[in-house]
Amino acid sequence: MNDSILFIQSQDATNKSMGTGFVVYSDEGGSFVLTCYHVLKSVGEARVDDYEIEVVVQHKIYDLAVLYVKGLCNKKLVLKAISLEGNQDKAVSL
């Protein structure tokens, strides 16, 4: 898997949830990660490997969350807009 894409786990005593997120910015102390709200709120506390996670902001309606993963200093994921033939919409490529 790309170092910018992370596996996020959330669990409590009886349930387990998992999902992915990607690094959008890193500073000297850690990385900001974009993920889905439902990955965090399904069950228990979320983790990325053994790193401590702080929820910076979350939005239930848009199903988005930004995390700060302390100690993880991965490169951000570079997204590139591409045109679709015969369509005015844009797609995103990794």
PDB file of C-alpha atoms in Angstrom:
ATOM      1  CA  MET A   1       0.000   0.000   0.000  1.00  0.00           C
ATOM      2  CA  ASN A   2       1.139   3.580  -0.648  1.00  0.00           C
ATOM      3  CA  ASP A   3       2.766   5.114   2.483  1.00  0.00           C
ATOM      4  CA  SER A   4       0.276   7.988   2.221  1.00  0.00           C
ATOM      5  CA  ILE A   5      -2.726   5.650   2.555  1.00  0.00           C
ATOM      6  CA  LEU A   6      -3.334   4.350   6.076  1.00  0.00           C
ATOM      7  CA  PHE A   7      -5.294   1.470   7.578  1.00  0.00           C
ATOM      8  CA  ILE A   8      -7.485   2.676  10.465  1.00  0.00           C
ATOM      9  CA  GLN A   9      -8.991   0.322  13.041  1.00  0.00           C
ATOM     10  CA  SER A  10     -11.672   1.056  15.600  1.00  0.00           C
ATOM     11  CA  GLN A  11     -12.831  -1.451  18.195  1.00  0.00           C
ATOM     12  CA  ASP A  12     -14.418  -2.082  21.566  1.00  0.00           C
ATOM     13  CA  ALA A  13     -14.898  -5.306  23.551  1.00  0.00           C
ATOM     14  CA  THR A  14     -17.434  -6.809  21.113  1.00  0.00           C
ATOM     15  CA  ASN A  15     -17.194  -4.944  17.794  1.00  0.00           C
ATOM     16  CA  LYS A  16     -14.495  -4.089  15.286  1.00  0.00           C
ATOM     17  CA  SER A  17     -14.508  -1.619  12.381  1.00  0.00           C
ATOM     18  CA  MET A  18     -11.824  -0.786   9.846  1.00  0.00           C
ATOM     19  CA  GLY A  19     -11.268   1.601   6.995  1.00  0.00           C
ATOM     20  CA  THR A  20      -8.682   3.711   5.250  1.00  0.00           C
ATOM     21  CA  GLY A  21      -7.587   7.310   5.260  1.00  0.00           C
ATOM     22  CA  PHE A  22      -4.920   9.309   3.494  1.00  0.00           C
ATOM     23  CA  VAL A  23      -2.352  11.872   4.578  1.00  0.00           C
ATOM     24  CA  VAL A  24      -3.225  15.415   3.472  1.00  0.00           C
ATOM     25  CA  TYR A  25      -0.447  17.254   5.343  1.00  0.00           C
ATOM     26  CA  SER A  26       2.479  16.438   7.653  1.00  0.00           C
ATOM     27  CA  ASP A  27       4.373  18.621  10.095  1.00  0.00           C
ATOM     28  CA  GLU A  28       7.287  17.893  12.435  1.00  0.00           C
ATOM     29  CA  GLY A  29       5.002  16.223  14.996  1.00  0.00           C
ATOM     30  CA  GLY A  30       2.715  14.064  12.891  1.00  0.00           C
ATOM     31  CA  SER A  31       0.316  13.802   9.959  1.00  0.00           C
ATOM     32  CA  PHE A  32      -3.185  15.068   9.223  1.00  0.00           C
ATOM     33  CA  VAL A  33      -5.326  12.291   7.758  1.00  0.00           C
ATOM     34  CA  LEU A  34      -8.664  12.482   5.911  1.00  0.00           C
ATOM     35  CA  THR A  35     -11.017   9.549   6.503  1.00  0.00           C
ATOM     36  CA  CYS A  36     -14.724   8.762   6.806  1.00  0.00           C
ATOM     37  CA  TYR A  37     -16.713   9.657   9.917  1.00  0.00           C
ATOM     38  CA  HIS A  38     -18.304   6.199  10.069  1.00  0.00           C
ATOM     39  CA  VAL A  39     -14.880   4.554  10.471  1.00  0.00           C
ATOM     40  CA  LEU A  40     -14.423   6.436  13.752  1.00  0.00           C
ATOM     41  CA  LYS A  41     -17.927   6.294  15.125  1.00  0.00           C
ATOM     42  CA  SER A  42     -18.803   2.669  14.442  1.00  0.00           C
ATOM     43  CA  VAL A  43     -17.194   1.381  17.625  1.00  0.00           C
ATOM     44  CA  GLY A  44     -14.676   2.310  20.292  1.00  0.00           C
ATOM     45  CA  GLU A  45     -11.338   4.066  19.949  1.00  0.00           C
ATOM     46  CA  ALA A  46      -9.563   4.408  16.591  1.00  0.00           C
ATOM     47  CA  ARG A  47      -5.878   3.583  15.995  1.00  0.00           C
ATOM     48  CA  VAL A  48      -3.380   3.698  13.144  1.00  0.00           C
ATOM     49  CA  ASP A  49      -0.906   0.941  14.022  1.00  0.00           C
ATOM     50  CA  ASP A  50       0.345   1.969  17.481  1.00  0.00           C
ATOM     51  CA  TYR A  51       0.015   5.717  16.912  1.00  0.00           C
ATOM     52  CA  GLU A  52      -2.121   8.007  19.045  1.00  0.00           C
ATOM     53  CA  ILE A  53      -4.947   9.689  17.117  1.00  0.00           C
ATOM     54  CA  GLU A  54      -6.585  13.038  17.802  1.00  0.00           C
ATOM     55  CA  VAL A  55      -9.848  13.841  15.987  1.00  0.00           C
ATOM     56  CA  VAL A  56      -9.399  17.399  14.666  1.00  0.00           C
ATOM     57  CA  VAL A  57     -12.828  17.774  13.064  1.00  0.00           C
ATOM     58  CA  GLN A  58     -15.644  15.465  11.986  1.00  0.00           C
ATOM     59  CA  HIS A  59     -18.917  15.818  10.093  1.00  0.00           C
ATOM     60  CA  LYS A  60     -21.580  13.127  10.306  1.00  0.00           C
ATOM     61  CA  ILE A  61     -23.694  14.371   7.358  1.00  0.00           C
ATOM     62  CA  TYR A  62     -20.746  14.508   4.910  1.00  0.00           C
ATOM     63  CA  ASP A  63     -19.204  11.345   6.446  1.00  0.00           C
ATOM     64  CA  LEU A  64     -15.778  12.985   6.750  1.00  0.00           C
ATOM     65  CA  ALA A  65     -13.223  13.342   9.520  1.00  0.00           C
ATOM     66  CA  VAL A  66      -9.743  14.826   9.842  1.00  0.00           C
ATOM     67  CA  LEU A  67      -7.363  13.135  12.261  1.00  0.00           C
ATOM     68  CA  TYR A  68      -3.973  14.117  13.596  1.00  0.00           C
ATOM     69  CA  VAL A  69      -1.710  11.074  13.974  1.00  0.00           C
ATOM     70  CA  LYS A  70       1.055  12.036  16.408  1.00  0.00           C
ATOM     71  CA  GLY A  71       4.506  10.733  15.498  1.00  0.00           C
ATOM     72  CA  LEU A  72       3.552   9.615  11.978  1.00  0.00           C
ATOM     73  CA  CYS A  73       5.279  11.853   9.421  1.00  0.00           C
ATOM     74  CA  ASN A  74       4.316  10.306   6.083  1.00  0.00           C
ATOM     75  CA  LYS A  75       4.202  12.206   2.806  1.00  0.00           C
ATOM     76  CA  LYS A  76       0.850  13.606   1.715  1.00  0.00           C
ATOM     77  CA  LEU A  77      -1.079  11.825  -1.010  1.00  0.00           C
ATOM     78  CA  VAL A  78      -0.907  13.787  -4.261  1.00  0.00           C
ATOM     79  CA  LEU A  79      -4.229  13.913  -6.106  1.00  0.00           C
ATOM     80  CA  LYS A  80      -4.485  14.892  -9.745  1.00  0.00           C
ATOM     81  CA  ALA A  81      -7.632  16.114 -11.522  1.00  0.00           C
ATOM     82  CA  ILE A  82      -8.206  14.524 -14.917  1.00  0.00           C
ATOM     83  CA  SER A  83     -10.807  15.239 -17.597  1.00  0.00           C
ATOM     84  CA  LEU A  84     -13.313  12.645 -18.688  1.00  0.00           C
ATOM     85  CA  GLU A  85     -13.881  12.528 -22.442  1.00  0.00           C
ATOM     86  CA  GLY A  86     -17.145  14.212 -23.463  1.00  0.00           C
ATOM     87  CA  ASN A  87     -17.982  15.140 -19.886  1.00  0.00           C
ATOM     88  CA  GLN A  88     -17.635  18.459 -18.065  1.00  0.00           C
ATOM     89  CA  ASP A  89     -17.051  16.724 -14.717  1.00  0.00           C
ATOM     90  CA  LYS A  90     -13.606  16.059 -13.327  1.00  0.00           C
ATOM     91  CA  ALA A  91     -12.307  12.797 -11.929  1.00  0.00           C
ATOM     92  CA  VAL A  92      -9.516  12.381  -9.424  1.00  0.00           C
ATOM     93  CA  SER A  93      -6.573  10.077  -9.946  1.00  0.00           C
ATOM     94  CA  LEU A  94      -4.125   8.796  -7.324  1.00  0.00           C
TER      95      LEU A  94
END
